[in-house]
Amino acid sequence: MTKAVVDSGGRQVAKDNKKALSRRNFLHGIAFVAPALIILLIFVFYPAVQTFITSLTTDRINRSGRFVGFENYVKLFGNADFRKDVLNTLVYAVLYAPIVVIVALLFALLLNRKDLKFVGFFRTFMFLPYVISMTVAAIAWDFILSPSLGLIPYWLGRITGIQHIDLLGSSSTAMITIVLITVWKNFGYFMVIFLAGLQGISQELYEAAALDGVNVWQKFWYITVPALRPTFVYIMIFGLIGSFQVFDQVFIMTSGGPDRATETIVYRIYTEAFGNGKLGYASALSYVLLIMTLIVGLCVLVNNARHEKEEIA
Amino acid sequence: MSESTSASLPIPAEAEARNAAANAENERLRRNARIRRHVGLFFSYAALAIITFLMIFPLLVVVLVSFTPKDITETWPPKLIPGTFTLANYASLFHRLPIGREMVNAAVFACAVTVFSVFFDSLAAYGLSRIDFKGRTVLLDILIATMMIPAMALLIPVYKLLASMGLVNSYWGIIIPRMADVGGIFLLRQFFVSIPKDLDAAARIDGAGELRIFFQIILPNSVPALLTITMFNLMGNWNDLLWPLIMTSRPETRTITVGLAMLTGHGSSVTPYGVVMAGALISALPLVIVFFFIQKRFVEGIAMTGMK
């Protein structure tokens, strides 16, 4: 009888201890996360909601407007310039992400050769443009491509006979030129990540494949590519989300021109909000950007989850 | 040797000939493979040499043009090696831009953001990786979702909020919203997870609290990750254009990157290329120097933490 009481008392103590520990852990956990969480609450979560609320008004930079429901969105989708901005942003992303992945992978494969020397040297210089600002990169390329002073139009003139080619100034070539300049600046970063992925692949896989008489392409498709899939997914998400936010290159080199050929959504948000002061309208633009980004992010994630399931099955 | 075998085992001469032929064939294949390897290596080096030149070329142009007189830079046909040296562009740059002030502003902005954000991010990463508390999984999911919200879409409310607090055109205004960063939290969390739990268990038995474990065990064991995230923060903020462009309209708080962008024709007058290049070089130099000092560890840090 007394024993039973002691027992349940002991259990009670253990339960209390566990409760106290869980309470203590909760308080400590929250305390560690709190500083970052507070910043994120004020400057990410709150703005994410507030952007939507502002997008339903005619607020201007110097005075509050009135509530107009979805009028800004209706105006946006009826606006040909807006459709062009969305299209430009999508074209940019669809060009940039695959090109940067292919170039990065190509040079990662090159640098992964076992018998290659000076790997560190090449890697450093491929990475260097990633360290400088897009502003500096854009200034450099703007000069090199300048139709009246630049070396590239001069060389192109010598080769093709067409003098003073204006790659950034004609609407058919401006966007792809911006894409290639961005690839030039950023691929070194992605290459480093690919290189790490390649070095993580077990050498035994390749040796076993070599014994089975597998050729180089088969090795690449059936060993390298599947092994690099997490890396691909990571680079695709960040490549696409990053390319939806293009601004610096456009601001420095083309100001959205010629004839809106390079005007992206973020550039338009900037000009509408901080040039024209139309905060409500620009907030609607911001929300379209946000939704576009979420859709792409979710698509890549869902696609990845499906692949992983297939691999298990 | 071959004589004795042919004596004891009657191998027909044709078999021996076949053997020799097979050997020769093997030798030929091996030589072919070697040649192919050498040719492959040659093309690899050629491709790498070309890309290295392409990577450096625009940066080289910046350096050259910044030291070349205007009348040589701005002529047709362009010359690759100008041959004349001048410091006039730099003199003109210092005359046009409060460049010292803008460099200091950029340094204050980038360094303050880096210090705060690396500290707060690692605190959060510690809580999310080493303390098993209720609601942690939910918090992690919410933070992952946050990573997909483009910062560019949040500029307007953030600007309005800071304007209402009177923080436009102030250091705190550009610094505070950047004092935490979800990407940094995840990068560090991933690294902290890989540190053996035994280390903090032992310290806990010795009576160490969470803060002591954080400072004395986790941080010293995370130097590569901390270095990488520090460099990313410095780069991201020193090089950033849109955020300081919106938040600073006066030269007293404007960063060098914004000042440089203003030189390119978005300001009042058109500036000669040489002057812009001088500004570009000065603005790029601090980070490039830091990069060359830490490049090996930085690149390895990215490789270690960059995935997942």
XYZ file of C-alpha atoms in Angstrom:
621
model
C 0.000 0.000 0.000
C 2.666 2.518 1.032
C 4.854 1.216 -1.784
C 2.255 2.048 -4.352
C 1.987 5.581 -3.031
C 5.749 6.046 -3.240
C 5.698 4.658 -6.765
C 3.048 6.977 -8.044
C 4.788 9.806 -6.220
C 8.027 8.964 -8.040
C 6.193 8.887 -11.313
C 4.691 12.227 -10.434
C 8.158 13.665 -9.802
C 9.438 12.273 -13.114
C 6.409 13.754 -14.884
C 6.994 17.105 -13.205
C 10.633 16.961 -14.180
C 9.746 16.243 -17.775
C 7.242 19.065 -17.786
C 9.792 21.428 -16.268
C 12.387 20.372 -18.831
C 10.017 20.848 -21.746
C 8.999 24.240 -20.355
C 12.628 25.199 -19.872
C 13.522 24.042 -23.404
C 10.618 26.006 -24.828
C 11.679 29.197 -23.078
C 15.320 28.749 -24.087
C 14.413 27.855 -27.667
C 12.189 30.904 -28.060
C 14.802 33.128 -26.423
C 17.439 32.080 -28.950
C 15.137 32.474 -31.937
C 13.490 35.683 -30.692
C 15.880 38.397 -31.976
C 15.837 37.068 -35.542
C 12.153 36.250 -35.355
C 11.198 39.753 -34.249
C 13.128 41.288 -37.162
C 11.495 38.853 -39.583
C 8.023 39.494 -38.151
C 8.371 43.258 -38.601
C 10.239 43.316 -41.904
C 9.008 40.208 -43.733
C 5.713 38.893 -42.354
C 4.080 42.228 -41.689
C 5.137 43.715 -45.076
C 3.919 40.584 -46.875
C 0.427 41.298 -45.514
C 0.688 45.067 -45.733
C 1.718 44.978 -49.415
C -1.557 43.245 -50.180
C -3.581 45.768 -48.153
C -1.831 48.697 -49.845
C -2.449 47.101 -53.225
C -6.196 47.584 -52.617
C -5.837 51.356 -52.194
C -4.839 54.414 -54.177
C -2.124 55.333 -51.644
C 0.546 57.678 -52.904
C 3.992 58.250 -51.476
C 3.022 61.496 -49.729
C -0.627 60.863 -48.819
C -3.080 58.038 -48.110
C -5.599 57.164 -50.791
C -8.913 55.375 -50.562
C -9.893 51.713 -50.643
C -10.640 50.605 -54.213
C -10.801 46.809 -53.929
C -9.127 45.002 -56.803
C -9.199 47.999 -59.114
C -5.381 48.189 -59.264
C -5.209 44.573 -60.382
C -7.908 45.100 -62.995
C -5.970 48.122 -64.280
C -2.757 46.111 -64.307
C -4.055 43.184 -66.286
C -5.674 45.527 -68.791
C -2.357 47.285 -69.298
C -0.215 46.149 -72.241
C 2.948 47.505 -70.601
C 2.332 45.358 -67.536
C 1.866 42.251 -69.678
C 5.153 43.124 -71.354
C 6.877 43.482 -67.956
C 5.660 40.042 -66.872
C 6.654 38.538 -70.187
C 10.102 40.176 -70.037
C 10.660 38.853 -66.514
C 9.611 35.342 -67.548
C 11.751 35.437 -70.700
C 14.708 36.578 -68.635
C 14.208 33.778 -66.085
C 13.629 31.095 -68.700
C 16.821 32.124 -70.511
C 18.978 32.786 -67.472
C 18.322 29.735 -65.277
C 19.133 27.019 -67.864
C 22.106 28.889 -69.336
C 23.699 29.529 -65.956
C 23.135 25.889 -64.929
C 24.653 24.521 -68.139
C 27.672 26.837 -68.106
C 28.291 26.196 -64.406
C 27.988 22.419 -64.827
C 30.217 22.439 -67.899
C 33.077 24.173 -66.134
C 32.553 22.152 -62.971
C 32.957 18.978 -65.067
C 36.074 20.446 -66.684
C 37.601 21.357 -63.330
C 36.707 17.955 -61.883
C 39.288 16.194 -64.123
C 41.675 14.369 -61.867
C 44.742 15.121 -63.987
C 44.125 18.877 -64.178
C 46.517 21.324 -62.527
C 45.894 24.913 -61.350
C 42.285 24.078 -60.398
C 42.382 26.629 -57.558
C 43.640 29.325 -59.923
C 40.887 28.795 -62.506
C 38.244 28.494 -59.800
C 39.290 31.781 -58.209
C 39.042 33.741 -61.451
C 35.731 32.190 -62.447
C 34.404 33.204 -59.045
C 35.846 36.728 -59.034
C 32.994 38.542 -60.885
C 30.583 37.155 -58.291
C 32.371 39.215 -55.641
C 32.037 42.588 -57.386
C 28.740 44.460 -57.534
C 26.365 44.137 -60.472
C 26.714 47.911 -60.741
C 30.448 47.638 -61.452
C 29.916 44.695 -63.809
C 27.199 46.590 -65.673
C 29.417 49.668 -65.970
C 32.249 47.588 -67.408
C 30.063 45.785 -69.946
C 28.196 48.944 -70.852
C 31.502 50.428 -71.988
C 32.731 47.278 -73.748
C 29.411 47.049 -75.623
C 29.085 50.763 -76.327
C 28.363 51.044 -80.070
C 30.491 54.163 -80.487
C 33.453 53.264 -78.229
C 33.324 49.598 -77.298
C 35.675 46.804 -78.256
C 32.993 44.221 -78.951
C 31.092 46.297 -81.557
C 34.483 47.079 -83.090
C 35.443 43.392 -83.321
C 31.949 42.439 -84.501
C 32.292 45.135 -87.147
C 35.569 43.621 -88.332
C 34.007 40.144 -88.519
C 30.521 40.850 -89.861
C 31.119 44.105 -91.665
C 28.222 45.739 -89.784
C 29.634 48.765 -87.996
C 28.611 50.014 -84.542
C 26.317 47.134 -83.566
C 24.274 48.220 -80.541
C 23.571 45.006 -78.626
C 22.018 46.727 -75.600
C 20.240 49.330 -77.706
C 18.195 47.144 -80.022
C 15.097 45.446 -78.701
C 15.898 42.083 -80.287
C 19.264 41.625 -78.555
C 19.063 43.744 -75.363
C 17.496 41.087 -73.132
C 19.743 38.200 -74.136
C 22.756 40.480 -73.678
C 21.664 41.275 -70.124
C 21.123 37.554 -69.498
C 24.611 36.667 -70.727
C 26.242 39.407 -68.649
C 24.448 38.069 -65.577
C 25.565 34.523 -66.417
C 29.127 35.850 -66.711
C 28.868 37.406 -63.278
C 27.132 34.584 -61.401
C 28.020 31.202 -62.873
C 31.212 30.872 -60.799
C 29.135 30.615 -57.633
C 26.955 27.846 -59.047
C 30.036 26.137 -60.463
C 31.569 25.902 -56.984
C 28.400 24.224 -55.719
C 28.335 21.804 -58.660
C 32.010 21.033 -58.122
C 31.308 20.114 -54.497
C 28.425 17.919 -55.669
C 30.639 16.184 -58.225
C 33.347 15.538 -55.675
C 30.725 13.962 -53.398
C 29.897 11.241 -55.953
C 31.479 7.937 -55.008
C 34.313 6.994 -57.397
C 33.265 3.333 -57.060
C 30.100 4.014 -59.046
C 32.149 5.128 -62.041
C 34.572 2.228 -61.683
C 31.730 -0.293 -61.555
C 30.175 1.347 -64.613
C 33.506 1.248 -66.454
C 33.683 -2.518 -65.820
C 30.239 -2.879 -67.422
C 31.545 -1.098 -70.503
C 29.417 2.013 -70.017
C 30.372 4.992 -72.199
C 31.003 8.576 -71.134
C 27.505 9.854 -71.971
C 25.788 6.988 -70.160
C 27.969 7.648 -67.126
C 26.950 11.291 -67.247
C 23.202 10.627 -67.623
C 22.851 7.663 -65.282
C 25.375 8.479 -62.555
C 26.353 12.159 -62.554
C 22.982 13.767 -63.293
C 20.946 11.757 -60.734
C 23.631 12.294 -58.092
C 23.543 16.038 -58.713
C 19.745 16.301 -58.552
C 19.590 18.019 -55.135
C 22.124 20.525 -56.437
C 20.049 21.100 -59.587
C 16.932 21.701 -57.513
C 18.732 24.169 -55.252
C 20.246 26.078 -58.159
C 16.972 26.107 -60.096
C 15.002 27.534 -57.157
C 17.564 30.219 -56.445
C 18.275 30.872 -60.108
C 14.582 31.403 -60.867
C 13.667 33.336 -57.726
C 16.764 35.480 -58.201
C 15.956 36.148 -61.827
C 12.447 37.326 -60.963
C 14.122 40.115 -59.018
C 16.364 41.517 -61.746
C 16.932 45.211 -61.260
C 20.540 46.468 -61.123
C 21.552 45.486 -64.665
C 18.426 47.052 -66.133
C 18.776 50.209 -64.044
C 22.416 50.809 -65.037
C 22.489 49.630 -68.632
C 19.121 50.122 -70.312
C 16.642 51.848 -67.951
C 14.117 49.326 -69.210
C 14.591 50.257 -72.839
C 14.777 50.196 -75.748
C 11.019 50.489 -76.075
C 10.426 48.564 -72.789
C 12.280 45.536 -74.190
C 14.158 45.059 -70.912
C 11.652 46.497 -68.455
C 11.193 43.889 -65.724
C 8.602 43.766 -62.933
C 10.982 44.997 -60.230
C 12.190 47.860 -62.421
C 8.551 48.846 -62.959
C 7.828 48.608 -59.205
C 10.740 50.963 -58.643
C 9.625 53.521 -61.230
C 5.940 53.388 -60.252
C 6.523 53.557 -56.485
C 9.600 55.711 -56.118
C 9.481 57.599 -59.410
C 5.747 58.240 -59.822
C 4.849 57.758 -56.149
C 1.958 55.400 -56.930
C 2.315 53.062 -53.954
C -1.051 51.323 -54.343
C -0.463 50.460 -57.964
C 3.149 49.404 -57.303
C 1.965 47.210 -54.411
C -0.328 45.361 -56.791
C 2.709 44.829 -59.041
C 4.653 43.594 -55.997
C 1.951 41.088 -55.209
C 1.989 39.715 -58.723
C 5.749 39.241 -58.324
C 5.235 37.531 -54.975
C 2.621 35.135 -56.328
C 4.759 34.353 -59.386
C 7.712 33.534 -57.161
C 5.646 31.335 -54.842
C 4.185 29.424 -57.799
C 7.616 28.695 -59.249
C 9.060 27.788 -55.842
C 6.205 25.397 -55.122
C 6.405 23.827 -58.592
C 10.098 23.051 -58.155
C 9.506 21.661 -54.654
C 6.518 19.505 -55.672
C 8.388 18.226 -58.702
C 11.326 17.352 -56.473
C 9.101 15.534 -53.959
C 7.527 13.512 -56.782
C 10.950 12.507 -58.088
C 12.074 11.459 -54.648
C 8.951 9.313 -54.271
C 9.619 7.686 -57.636
C 13.143 6.869 -56.587
C 11.924 5.146 -53.439
C 9.206 3.240 -55.327
C 62.352 -18.505 -70.870
C 60.251 -18.579 -73.988
C 62.616 -21.150 -75.407
C 62.090 -23.523 -72.507
C 58.305 -23.154 -72.611
C 58.167 -23.727 -76.316
C 60.352 -26.768 -75.728
C 58.268 -28.296 -72.956
C 54.873 -27.152 -74.285
C 54.563 -27.452 -78.001
C 52.973 -24.049 -78.759
C 52.470 -23.570 -82.430
C 54.271 -20.640 -83.953
C 51.001 -19.080 -85.092
C 49.733 -18.910 -81.493
C 52.823 -17.037 -80.497
C 52.371 -14.695 -83.396
C 48.752 -14.144 -82.301
C 49.999 -13.395 -78.816
C 52.460 -10.848 -80.104
C 49.767 -9.277 -82.251
C 47.456 -9.049 -79.249
C 50.223 -7.417 -77.254
C 50.851 -4.940 -80.017
C 47.117 -4.235 -80.236
C 47.002 -3.666 -76.477
C 49.949 -1.343 -76.653
C 48.310 0.541 -79.503
C 45.035 0.891 -77.556
C 46.858 2.081 -74.497
C 48.779 4.609 -76.562
C 45.538 5.786 -78.174
C 43.946 6.195 -74.777
C 46.947 8.179 -73.633
C 46.838 10.384 -76.708
C 43.106 10.884 -76.265
C 43.699 11.830 -72.648
C 46.364 14.323 -73.649
C 44.177 15.821 -76.372
C 41.307 16.038 -73.898
C 43.566 17.716 -71.380
C 44.810 20.140 -74.013
C 41.251 21.184 -74.918
C 40.349 21.481 -71.227
C 43.248 23.862 -70.659
C 42.371 25.786 -73.820
C 38.732 26.181 -72.716
C 39.801 27.206 -69.223
C 42.325 29.714 -70.552
C 39.641 31.307 -72.759
C 37.094 31.495 -69.942
C 39.680 32.900 -67.523
C 40.457 35.634 -70.044
C 36.726 36.332 -70.486
C 36.304 36.571 -66.723
C 39.163 39.039 -66.254
C 38.762 41.055 -69.447
C 35.939 43.392 -68.314
C 37.685 43.971 -64.997
C 40.921 44.715 -66.815
C 39.064 47.234 -68.977
C 37.821 48.987 -65.824
C 41.391 49.315 -64.525
C 42.854 50.440 -67.865
C 40.145 52.972 -68.713
C 40.311 54.479 -65.228
C 43.977 55.410 -65.830
C 43.571 56.574 -69.439
C 42.934 60.163 -70.570
C 39.440 60.884 -71.852
C 40.498 61.752 -75.401
C 42.149 58.343 -75.815
C 39.302 56.331 -74.261
C 36.583 58.071 -76.199
C 37.836 57.539 -79.745
C 37.063 55.123 -82.556
C 38.487 52.561 -83.204
C 38.966 51.568 -79.559
C 42.449 50.572 -78.443
C 42.953 47.601 -76.138
C 46.180 48.915 -74.612
C 45.947 52.710 -74.320
C 49.607 53.420 -73.475
C 49.079 56.769 -71.766
C 48.756 57.063 -68.032
C 46.812 59.686 -66.083
C 45.298 60.243 -62.674
C 42.971 62.960 -63.984
C 39.950 60.632 -63.831
C 40.513 60.072 -60.135
C 40.914 63.786 -59.499
C 37.677 64.430 -61.366
C 35.937 61.638 -59.448
C 36.877 63.077 -56.060
C 35.633 66.424 -57.293
C 32.262 65.028 -58.403
C 31.493 62.543 -55.626
C 31.950 62.691 -51.848
C 33.647 59.371 -52.359
C 35.293 59.130 -48.935
C 31.957 59.681 -47.236
C 30.241 57.145 -49.469
C 32.897 54.527 -48.797
C 32.523 55.082 -45.042
C 28.736 54.858 -45.367
C 29.004 51.590 -47.299
C 31.447 50.202 -44.738
C 29.220 51.170 -41.796
C 26.147 49.741 -43.513
C 27.764 46.478 -44.643
C 29.713 45.852 -41.426
C 26.848 46.692 -39.055
C 24.406 44.486 -40.969
C 26.984 41.689 -41.023
C 27.718 41.832 -37.286
C 24.059 41.913 -36.260
C 22.833 39.425 -38.788
C 25.583 36.835 -38.269
C 24.984 37.036 -34.514
C 21.168 36.874 -34.628
C 21.193 34.231 -37.367
C 23.527 31.978 -35.406
C 21.488 32.428 -32.221
C 18.361 31.388 -34.113
C 20.200 28.543 -35.829
C 21.333 27.308 -32.409
C 17.789 27.350 -31.051
C 16.505 25.589 -34.153
C 19.168 22.887 -34.172
C 20.315 22.225 -30.583
C 17.266 22.856 -28.398
C 14.375 20.460 -28.785
C 11.368 22.657 -28.046
C 7.683 22.450 -28.792
C 6.729 24.227 -32.004
C 10.213 24.007 -33.523
C 9.049 22.072 -36.586
C 6.244 24.542 -37.257
C 8.677 27.424 -36.915
C 11.086 25.764 -39.358
C 8.307 25.265 -41.911
C 7.249 28.890 -41.619
C 10.831 30.042 -42.093
C 11.289 27.844 -45.176
C 8.157 29.402 -46.674
C 9.606 32.850 -45.899
C 12.632 32.081 -48.017
C 10.433 32.160 -51.102
C 9.087 35.652 -50.484
C 11.037 37.988 -52.749
C 12.458 40.914 -50.771
C 11.768 43.179 -53.745
C 8.023 42.679 -53.266
C 8.182 44.026 -49.702
C 9.992 47.294 -50.365
C 6.955 49.555 -50.219
C 5.591 48.709 -46.734
C 9.106 48.517 -45.321
C 9.862 51.947 -46.731
C 6.594 53.357 -45.366
C 7.210 51.832 -41.950
C 10.710 53.277 -41.712
C 9.526 56.626 -43.056
C 6.881 56.771 -40.329
C 9.641 56.211 -37.769
C 11.721 58.979 -39.356
C 14.475 56.538 -40.341
C 14.758 57.355 -44.049
C 18.221 58.755 -44.775
C 19.684 57.299 -41.597
C 22.115 54.471 -40.917
C 19.626 52.633 -38.694
C 16.997 52.799 -41.415
C 19.078 50.785 -43.866
C 20.579 48.507 -41.205
C 17.671 47.377 -38.979
C 15.546 45.529 -41.566
C 18.583 43.450 -42.544
C 19.570 42.362 -39.036
C 18.242 38.846 -39.624
C 18.124 36.713 -42.724
C 16.396 33.371 -43.235
C 19.003 32.125 -45.722
C 21.722 32.708 -43.149
C 19.740 30.949 -40.438
C 19.362 27.854 -42.595
C 22.965 27.824 -43.730
C 24.163 27.966 -40.125
C 21.532 25.555 -38.853
C 22.636 22.984 -41.392
C 26.194 23.361 -40.176
C 25.282 23.234 -36.480
C 23.337 19.994 -37.018
C 26.559 18.339 -38.194
C 28.401 19.132 -34.929
C 28.302 16.020 -32.683
C 25.713 16.224 -29.894
C 28.161 14.533 -27.471
C 30.108 17.786 -27.245
C 27.255 19.754 -25.694
C 26.034 16.766 -23.658
C 29.422 16.626 -21.932
C 29.356 20.372 -21.298
C 25.802 20.131 -19.969
C 26.908 17.513 -17.418
C 29.605 19.968 -16.327
C 26.783 22.410 -15.666
C 27.179 24.628 -18.723
C 24.094 26.624 -19.748
C 22.844 27.103 -23.301
C 24.652 30.405 -23.802
C 27.969 28.921 -22.720
C 27.515 25.954 -25.047
C 26.659 28.370 -27.845
C 29.715 30.574 -27.331
C 32.271 27.979 -26.238
C 31.343 24.911 -28.260
C 29.131 25.676 -31.223
C 30.627 28.942 -32.485
C 34.308 27.853 -32.278
C 33.403 24.685 -34.183
C 31.597 26.595 -36.938
C 34.323 28.930 -38.182
C 34.071 27.903 -41.888
C 30.297 28.459 -41.931
C 30.602 31.745 -40.025
C 33.289 32.965 -42.409
C 31.155 32.111 -45.433
C 28.047 33.797 -44.087
C 30.084 36.850 -43.066
C 31.486 37.238 -46.568
C 28.025 36.787 -48.114
C 26.652 39.489 -45.841
C 29.476 41.885 -46.650
C 29.079 41.281 -50.381
C 25.303 41.421 -50.395
C 25.156 44.741 -48.591
C 28.229 46.530 -49.912
C 27.144 45.643 -53.460
C 23.428 46.217 -53.000
C 21.836 48.889 -55.143
C 18.037 49.023 -54.871
C 17.651 49.037 -51.075
C 20.089 51.882 -50.278
C 18.944 53.649 -53.456
C 15.408 53.866 -52.071
C 16.376 54.572 -48.491
C 19.068 57.209 -49.000
C 18.469 60.281 -51.084
C 21.220 62.412 -49.529
C 24.985 61.968 -49.971
C 25.456 61.905 -46.175
C 24.051 58.363 -45.984
C 24.364 57.188 -49.593
C 26.591 54.138 -50.162
C 29.339 53.976 -52.780
C 27.345 51.582 -54.979
C 24.462 54.060 -55.157
C 26.849 56.966 -55.722
C 28.428 55.042 -58.567
C 25.052 54.266 -60.121
C 24.207 57.971 -59.934
C 27.366 58.717 -61.932
C 26.195 56.592 -64.852
C 23.657 59.079 -66.100
C 20.847 58.661 -63.602
C 22.097 61.742 -61.828
C 22.297 65.212 -63.308
C 25.002 65.081 -65.948
C 26.688 62.553 -68.195
C 30.050 61.500 -66.789
C 33.094 60.481 -68.863
C 33.724 56.727 -68.822
C 37.165 57.114 -67.268
C 35.705 58.811 -64.187
C 32.982 56.163 -63.796
C 35.602 53.408 -64.112
C 37.738 55.064 -61.446
C 34.731 54.986 -59.133
C 33.992 51.374 -60.101
C 37.543 50.341 -59.283
C 37.557 52.089 -55.911
C 34.182 50.620 -54.988
C 35.183 47.075 -55.954
C 38.653 47.074 -54.404
C 37.881 46.445 -50.692
C 35.863 43.269 -51.319
C 38.234 42.002 -53.999
C 41.142 42.363 -51.565
C 39.218 40.567 -48.807
C 38.259 37.872 -51.295
C 41.845 37.219 -52.341
C 42.860 36.826 -48.718
C 40.156 34.362 -47.775
C 39.211 32.926 -51.176
C 40.273 29.333 -50.519
C 38.370 29.032 -47.245
C 35.427 31.036 -48.585
C 34.971 28.861 -51.669
C 35.357 25.713 -49.563
C 32.801 27.112 -47.146
C 30.313 27.586 -49.976
C 30.964 24.061 -51.156
C 30.389 22.787 -47.637
C 27.267 24.777 -46.840
C 25.872 25.717 -50.237
C 23.675 22.759 -50.864
C 20.285 21.661 -49.485
